[in-house]
């Protein structure tokens, strides 16, 4: 290899480079054992069928375990169930996956095919040729000829989705309208959380925010789930500062307002109250609600105001709910579900 320098430039120019390079082409095709030895091809076919059969057995093991091993809360049955389900699912997926790879590597044609670039829509001749190649590929893959392989694949593929269906069924019942209701109801006292002591209107001072729950929520069937929906913030404002909201006259008690604490964006607890501006701030994505405008969203990704809980006082001066919320609490998609 040599080079020479053009006068007045520093660009080196190759003088021994050929005019053009020849396409070296593809390396010579090496036949696999199964291509030349019919006994090796038969052996590979049996191996693939065995793997597909293993997959079918795995699916059956999972289904049998699901129905035959009752979960009675003991460690022994839990162990048996998990072992059967895990082993079954593993075998089902392993068998069908490795079987397909082994089939492709040993029995399917492995010659390189080159298709030159052409306009997006091929000519009719090209399309006919492509259809012929596809038909030839299907024929060469052995699906038509190799009945054992085809039938074992059909069996494994037919059973493979069943475990997924069974496991999906275990996700539990649909929530139905549970998300549209909370533990609040007419006459239910507002109680401090976590002490559970009811709160009087006279105890709510201006500038403070109180986290309250319905009295007796600890006795609910699922107290944590109920608390997640029923959490309320109690705030006392100067009634002169609050914009009137048509239809909500009488929902407050002398400037004491109750709003859901569950952010209408994706459900974080709205936890920060700015005393001077009367803004409630959600720490997750900074949605900001203006309490003076009935918790309208003034900043952030939330799309609707915090739902208001209508409240009043009972004969003893304790704050009570007039009803449940008039709309679902939390993320907006709940009410669209
Ligand atoms: S959850 Fe409150 S802003 Fe996103």
Short mmCIF file of C-alpha atoms and ligand atoms in Angstrom, two decimals:
data_model
loop_
_atom_site.label_atom_id
_atom_site.label_comp_id
_atom_site.label_asym_id
_atom_site.label_seq_id
_atom_site.Cartn_x
_atom_site.Cartn_y
_atom_site.Cartn_z
CA UNK A 1 0.00 0.00 0.00
CA UNK A 2 1.40 3.47 -0.87
CA UNK A 3 0.17 7.05 -0.86
CA UNK A 4 1.24 10.33 -2.39
CA UNK A 5 0.67 13.92 -1.20
CA UNK A 6 -0.99 16.49 -3.54
CA UNK A 7 1.15 19.66 -3.64
CA UNK A 8 -0.34 22.39 -1.49
CA UNK A 9 -2.77 20.06 0.30
CA UNK A 10 -2.51 17.69 3.22
CA UNK A 11 -5.00 15.18 1.84
CA UNK A 12 -3.51 11.77 1.27
CA UNK A 13 -4.79 10.03 -1.88
CA UNK A 14 -4.78 6.21 -2.19
CA UNK A 15 -3.40 5.09 -5.54
CA UNK A 16 -3.82 1.36 -5.10
CA UNK A 17 -7.58 1.36 -4.34
CA UNK A 18 -9.52 -0.66 -6.95
CA UNK A 19 -12.15 1.07 -9.09
CA UNK A 20 -14.91 -1.00 -7.53
CA UNK A 21 -15.26 -3.81 -5.05
CA UNK A 22 -16.73 -7.10 -6.08
CA UNK A 23 -19.63 -8.39 -4.05
CA UNK A 24 -18.09 -11.26 -2.04
CA UNK A 25 -21.51 -12.96 -1.92
CA UNK A 26 -22.72 -15.24 0.82
CA UNK A 27 -20.59 -17.99 2.31
CA UNK A 28 -21.28 -21.43 0.89
CA UNK A 29 -24.34 -23.04 2.43
CA UNK A 30 -23.47 -25.77 4.92
CA UNK A 31 -26.00 -28.51 5.16
CA UNK A 32 -27.19 -29.57 8.57
CA UNK A 33 -27.33 -33.22 9.55
CA UNK A 34 -31.12 -33.22 9.26
CA UNK A 35 -30.85 -31.87 5.68
CA UNK A 36 -28.89 -34.88 4.45
CA UNK A 37 -29.79 -37.69 6.82
CA UNK A 38 -33.48 -38.67 6.92
CA UNK A 39 -32.93 -40.49 10.23
CA UNK A 40 -31.54 -37.31 11.81
CA UNK A 41 -34.55 -35.38 10.46
CA UNK A 42 -36.90 -37.94 11.99
CA UNK A 43 -35.02 -37.74 15.29
CA UNK A 44 -35.28 -33.94 15.31
CA UNK A 45 -38.98 -34.20 14.54
CA UNK A 46 -39.50 -36.51 17.51
CA UNK A 47 -37.53 -34.15 19.77
CA UNK A 48 -39.70 -31.21 18.71
CA UNK A 49 -42.86 -33.25 19.23
CA UNK A 50 -41.57 -34.29 22.67
CA UNK A 51 -41.07 -30.64 23.63
CA UNK A 52 -44.57 -29.72 22.44
CA UNK A 53 -45.93 -32.70 24.37
CA UNK A 54 -44.06 -31.49 27.46
CA UNK A 55 -45.73 -28.10 27.02
CA UNK A 56 -49.16 -29.71 26.84
CA UNK A 57 -48.39 -31.74 29.98
CA UNK A 58 -47.34 -28.54 31.77
CA UNK A 59 -50.64 -26.86 30.88
CA UNK A 60 -52.57 -29.92 32.10
CA UNK A 61 -50.55 -30.00 35.34
CA UNK A 62 -51.39 -26.34 35.98
CA UNK A 63 -55.10 -26.86 35.34
CA UNK A 64 -55.25 -29.99 37.51
CA UNK A 65 -53.37 -28.25 40.34
CA UNK A 66 -55.65 -25.22 40.14
CA UNK A 67 -58.78 -27.32 40.62
CA UNK A 68 -57.44 -30.25 42.67
CA UNK A 69 -55.42 -28.47 45.37
CA UNK A 70 -57.82 -26.51 47.60
CA UNK A 71 -56.24 -23.59 49.43
CA UNK A 72 -57.19 -24.04 53.08
CA UNK A 73 -54.72 -21.52 54.49
CA UNK A 74 -52.11 -24.09 55.55
CA UNK A 75 -48.52 -23.89 54.43
CA UNK A 76 -48.63 -27.43 53.01
CA UNK A 77 -51.45 -26.74 50.54
CA UNK A 78 -50.00 -23.37 49.62
CA UNK A 79 -46.67 -25.07 48.88
CA UNK A 80 -48.33 -27.77 46.77
CA UNK A 81 -50.43 -25.25 44.88
CA UNK A 82 -47.53 -22.92 44.14
CA UNK A 83 -45.31 -25.86 43.13
CA UNK A 84 -47.92 -27.27 40.74
CA UNK A 85 -48.85 -23.90 39.24
CA UNK A 86 -45.24 -22.77 38.85
CA UNK A 87 -44.01 -26.08 37.45
CA UNK A 88 -46.98 -26.33 35.08
CA UNK A 89 -46.63 -22.80 33.77
CA UNK A 90 -42.85 -23.17 33.41
CA UNK A 91 -43.12 -26.45 31.49
CA UNK A 92 -45.91 -25.10 29.26
CA UNK A 93 -43.95 -22.02 28.22
CA UNK A 94 -40.55 -23.78 28.07
CA UNK A 95 -41.83 -26.67 25.93
CA UNK A 96 -43.59 -24.58 23.34
CA UNK A 97 -40.80 -21.98 23.13
CA UNK A 98 -37.84 -24.38 22.92
CA UNK A 99 -39.78 -26.72 20.62
CA UNK A 100 -40.40 -23.89 18.14
CA UNK A 101 -36.73 -22.85 18.21
CA UNK A 102 -35.51 -26.42 17.78
CA UNK A 103 -37.89 -26.93 14.86
CA UNK A 104 -36.67 -23.76 13.17
CA UNK A 105 -33.01 -24.62 13.69
CA UNK A 106 -33.11 -28.23 12.60
CA UNK A 107 -35.97 -28.78 10.17
CA UNK A 108 -37.02 -25.52 8.60
CA UNK A 109 -35.11 -24.38 5.48
CA UNK A 110 -32.04 -22.37 6.43
CA UNK A 111 -30.96 -21.09 3.03
CA UNK A 112 -30.47 -17.34 2.77
CA UNK A 113 -32.97 -15.65 0.45
CA UNK A 114 -32.26 -12.21 -0.93
CA UNK A 115 -34.94 -9.92 -2.17
CA UNK A 116 -33.78 -6.86 -4.08
CA UNK A 117 -35.28 -3.48 -3.27
CA UNK A 118 -38.30 -2.60 -5.33
CA UNK A 119 -41.22 -0.13 -5.33
CA UNK A 120 -43.60 -0.49 -2.39
CA UNK A 121 -46.15 -2.38 -4.43
CA UNK A 122 -44.59 -5.25 -6.32
CA UNK A 123 -45.62 -6.17 -9.82
CA UNK A 124 -48.24 -8.84 -10.22
CA UNK A 125 -45.52 -11.31 -11.19
CA UNK A 126 -43.57 -10.50 -8.00
CA UNK A 127 -46.68 -10.91 -5.88
CA UNK A 128 -47.41 -14.27 -7.48
CA UNK A 129 -43.79 -15.27 -6.90
CA UNK A 130 -44.05 -14.19 -3.24
CA UNK A 131 -47.22 -16.23 -2.82
CA UNK A 132 -45.42 -19.22 -4.31
CA UNK A 133 -42.47 -18.74 -1.95
CA UNK A 134 -44.84 -18.58 1.01
CA UNK A 135 -46.62 -21.72 -0.13
CA UNK A 136 -43.26 -23.40 -0.68
CA UNK A 137 -42.12 -22.31 2.81
CA UNK A 138 -45.25 -23.75 4.36
CA UNK A 139 -44.66 -26.96 2.45
CA UNK A 140 -40.98 -27.15 3.39
CA UNK A 141 -41.67 -26.43 7.05
CA UNK A 142 -43.24 -29.86 7.10
CA UNK A 143 -46.59 -28.81 8.53
CA UNK A 144 -48.41 -30.72 5.80
CA UNK A 145 -46.15 -33.75 5.71
CA UNK A 146 -45.18 -34.17 9.36
CA UNK A 147 -48.44 -35.09 10.98
CA UNK A 148 -46.89 -35.90 14.37
CA UNK A 149 -45.22 -32.51 14.58
CA UNK A 150 -48.30 -30.62 13.38
CA UNK A 151 -50.67 -32.38 15.73
CA UNK A 152 -48.41 -31.96 18.76
CA UNK A 153 -48.05 -28.24 17.94
CA UNK A 154 -51.83 -27.85 17.63
CA UNK A 155 -52.28 -29.60 21.00
CA UNK A 156 -49.68 -27.46 22.77
CA UNK A 157 -50.91 -24.19 21.22
CA UNK A 158 -54.54 -24.97 22.04
CA UNK A 159 -53.76 -25.60 25.72
CA UNK A 160 -51.20 -22.81 26.21
CA UNK A 161 -53.72 -19.93 26.67
CA UNK A 162 -55.76 -21.82 29.29
CA UNK A 163 -53.38 -21.20 32.23
CA UNK A 164 -53.47 -17.47 31.49
CA UNK A 165 -57.29 -17.51 31.53
CA UNK A 166 -57.35 -19.34 34.86
CA UNK A 167 -54.84 -17.00 36.46
CA UNK A 168 -56.71 -13.93 35.17
CA UNK A 169 -59.83 -15.23 36.87
CA UNK A 170 -57.96 -15.07 40.19
CA UNK A 171 -57.60 -11.29 39.98
CA UNK A 172 -60.85 -11.11 41.90
CA UNK A 173 -64.34 -9.77 41.29
CA UNK A 174 -65.00 -6.48 39.48
CA UNK A 175 -65.45 -3.49 41.84
CA UNK A 176 -68.95 -2.79 40.43
CA UNK A 177 -70.24 0.44 42.09
CA UNK A 178 -68.09 0.19 45.26
CA UNK A 179 -65.89 3.05 44.05
CA UNK A 180 -68.90 5.35 43.73
CA UNK A 181 -69.79 5.15 47.44
CA UNK A 182 -67.97 5.78 50.71
CA UNK A 183 -68.64 5.04 54.39
CA UNK A 184 -70.25 8.46 54.83
CA UNK A 185 -74.02 8.55 55.31
CA UNK A 186 -76.62 10.86 56.79
CA UNK A 187 -76.00 11.53 60.49
CA UNK A 188 -72.51 9.95 60.60
CA UNK A 189 -70.30 12.04 62.89
CA UNK A 190 -66.98 13.45 61.71
CA UNK A 191 -64.23 11.95 63.90
CA UNK A 192 -60.55 12.73 64.28
CA UNK A 193 -58.17 10.20 62.79
CA UNK A 194 -56.68 8.06 64.28
CA UNK A 195 -58.20 8.69 67.73
CA UNK A 196 -61.77 8.33 66.43
CA UNK A 197 -63.15 11.05 68.74
CA UNK A 198 -66.00 13.04 67.21
CA UNK A 199 -65.37 16.72 66.60
CA UNK A 200 -67.63 19.66 67.51
CA UNK A 201 -68.13 22.68 65.28
CA UNK A 202 -66.89 24.90 68.11
CA UNK A 203 -63.53 23.04 68.13
CA UNK A 204 -62.70 23.84 64.49
CA UNK A 205 -60.57 26.97 64.48
CA UNK A 206 -59.82 29.23 61.54
CA UNK A 207 -56.48 28.63 59.81
CA UNK A 208 -56.26 24.97 60.82
CA UNK A 209 -56.99 21.88 58.76
CA UNK A 210 -58.34 18.68 60.29
CA UNK A 211 -58.05 15.18 58.91
CA UNK A 212 -61.30 13.37 59.72
CA UNK A 213 -63.01 10.03 59.10
CA UNK A 214 -66.58 8.80 59.57
CA UNK A 215 -67.14 7.72 63.20
CA UNK A 216 -67.09 3.92 63.53
CA UNK A 217 -65.13 3.28 60.36
CA UNK A 218 -62.87 0.89 62.30
CA UNK A 219 -65.84 -1.48 62.56
CA UNK A 220 -66.32 -1.65 58.78
CA UNK A 221 -65.75 -4.98 57.08
CA UNK A 222 -62.69 -3.61 55.26
CA UNK A 223 -61.63 -0.58 57.33
CA UNK A 224 -58.49 0.22 55.35
CA UNK A 225 -60.32 0.21 52.01
CA UNK A 226 -63.11 2.35 53.48
CA UNK A 227 -60.58 4.80 54.97
CA UNK A 228 -58.86 5.11 51.60
CA UNK A 229 -62.10 6.44 50.11
CA UNK A 230 -63.65 8.33 53.03
CA UNK A 231 -60.74 10.57 54.19
CA UNK A 232 -61.91 14.18 54.52
CA UNK A 233 -60.25 17.54 55.21
CA UNK A 234 -62.11 19.97 57.42
CA UNK A 235 -61.32 23.67 57.05
CA UNK A 236 -62.89 26.77 58.60
CA UNK A 237 -62.97 29.90 56.43
CA UNK A 238 -64.48 33.36 56.81
CA UNK A 239 -67.85 32.85 55.03
CA UNK A 240 -67.32 36.32 53.43
CA UNK A 241 -64.29 34.93 51.53
CA UNK A 242 -66.07 32.01 49.93
CA UNK A 243 -67.62 32.29 46.48
CA UNK A 244 -71.22 31.07 46.66
CA UNK A 245 -71.86 27.87 44.72
CA UNK A 246 -75.41 27.45 43.39
CA UNK A 247 -76.97 24.25 44.71
CA UNK A 248 -74.58 23.96 47.66
CA UNK A 249 -76.23 26.43 50.01
CA UNK A 250 -76.27 24.87 53.46
CA UNK A 251 -73.47 22.34 52.78
CA UNK A 252 -71.19 24.10 55.32
CA UNK A 253 -71.52 24.95 59.02
CA UNK A 254 -70.71 28.64 59.62
CA UNK A 255 -67.77 28.56 57.19
CA UNK A 256 -66.62 25.02 58.08
CA UNK A 257 -66.19 23.08 54.83
CA UNK A 258 -65.47 19.38 54.34
CA UNK A 259 -63.70 18.16 51.18
CA UNK A 260 -62.46 14.77 50.05
CA UNK A 261 -58.77 14.35 50.78
CA UNK A 262 -58.27 12.07 47.77
CA UNK A 263 -56.70 13.93 44.85
CA UNK A 264 -58.80 13.80 41.68
CA UNK A 265 -55.68 13.28 39.60
CA UNK A 266 -54.49 9.78 40.54
CA UNK A 267 -55.58 9.54 44.15
CA UNK A 268 -52.73 10.76 46.39
CA UNK A 269 -53.77 12.29 49.71
CA UNK A 270 -53.97 16.07 49.41
CA UNK A 271 -51.85 16.99 52.38
CA UNK A 272 -50.58 20.57 52.29
CA UNK A 273 -52.70 23.59 53.23
CA UNK A 274 -51.49 27.12 52.65
CA UNK A 275 -53.19 29.22 55.33
CA UNK A 276 -52.71 32.59 53.66
CA UNK A 277 -53.96 31.68 50.20
CA UNK A 278 -56.40 28.93 51.28
CA UNK A 279 -54.91 26.59 48.72
CA UNK A 280 -54.72 22.83 49.12
CA UNK A 281 -51.73 21.24 47.43
CA UNK A 282 -51.27 17.63 46.37
CA UNK A 283 -47.61 16.67 46.90
CA UNK A 284 -47.56 14.04 44.16
CA UNK A 285 -47.87 16.21 41.04
CA UNK A 286 -48.60 19.63 42.54
CA UNK A 287 -52.29 19.88 41.70
CA UNK A 288 -53.57 22.90 43.61
CA UNK A 289 -57.17 23.41 44.74
CA UNK A 290 -58.62 26.74 45.83
CA UNK A 291 -60.78 26.22 48.92
CA UNK A 292 -62.38 29.65 48.50
CA UNK A 293 -63.68 28.49 45.09
CA UNK A 294 -65.03 25.15 46.32
CA UNK A 295 -61.73 23.40 45.69
CA UNK A 296 -61.59 24.25 42.00
CA UNK A 297 -58.34 23.17 40.32
CA UNK A 298 -56.14 26.21 39.77
CA UNK A 299 -52.91 24.42 38.88
CA UNK A 300 -51.65 20.96 37.98
CA UNK A 301 -52.89 17.87 36.18
CA UNK A 302 -56.09 17.20 38.20
CA UNK A 303 -59.17 17.71 36.04
CA UNK A 304 -61.98 18.27 38.55
CA UNK A 305 -62.46 19.86 41.98
CA UNK A 306 -62.20 17.89 45.21
CA UNK A 307 -65.70 16.54 45.97
CA UNK A 308 -67.44 18.36 48.85
CA UNK A 309 -69.12 16.50 51.71
CA UNK A 310 -72.32 18.25 52.86
CA UNK A 311 -72.20 18.66 56.66
CA UNK A 312 -74.36 19.98 59.50
CA UNK A 313 -74.42 19.73 63.34
CA UNK A 314 -76.41 17.38 65.54
CA UNK A 315 -78.22 18.21 68.77
CA UNK A 316 -75.01 17.94 70.80
CA UNK A 317 -73.07 20.29 68.53
CA UNK A 318 -71.05 17.56 66.82
CA UNK A 319 -70.39 17.84 63.08
CA UNK A 320 -72.25 15.20 61.06
CA UNK A 321 -72.54 14.33 57.37
CA UNK A 322 -75.77 15.23 55.60
CA UNK A 323 -75.22 12.36 53.16
CA UNK A 324 -72.49 10.53 51.25
CA UNK A 325 -70.50 12.50 48.65
CA UNK A 326 -72.63 13.46 45.68
CA UNK A 327 -69.99 12.23 43.22
CA UNK A 328 -67.24 9.57 43.27
CA UNK A 329 -64.08 10.60 45.10
CA UNK A 330 -60.57 10.20 43.72
CA UNK A 331 -59.32 9.91 40.15
CA UNK A 332 -61.74 11.05 37.49
CA UNK A 333 -61.69 7.73 35.62
CA UNK A 334 -63.55 6.03 38.49
CA UNK A 335 -66.83 7.58 37.48
CA UNK A 336 -66.32 6.67 33.86
CA UNK A 337 -65.61 2.97 34.56
S1 LIG B 1 -52.18 12.66 42.48
FE1 LIG B 1 -52.47 14.68 43.05
S2 LIG B 1 -51.56 15.81 41.53
FE2 LIG B 1 -51.28 13.78 40.89
#
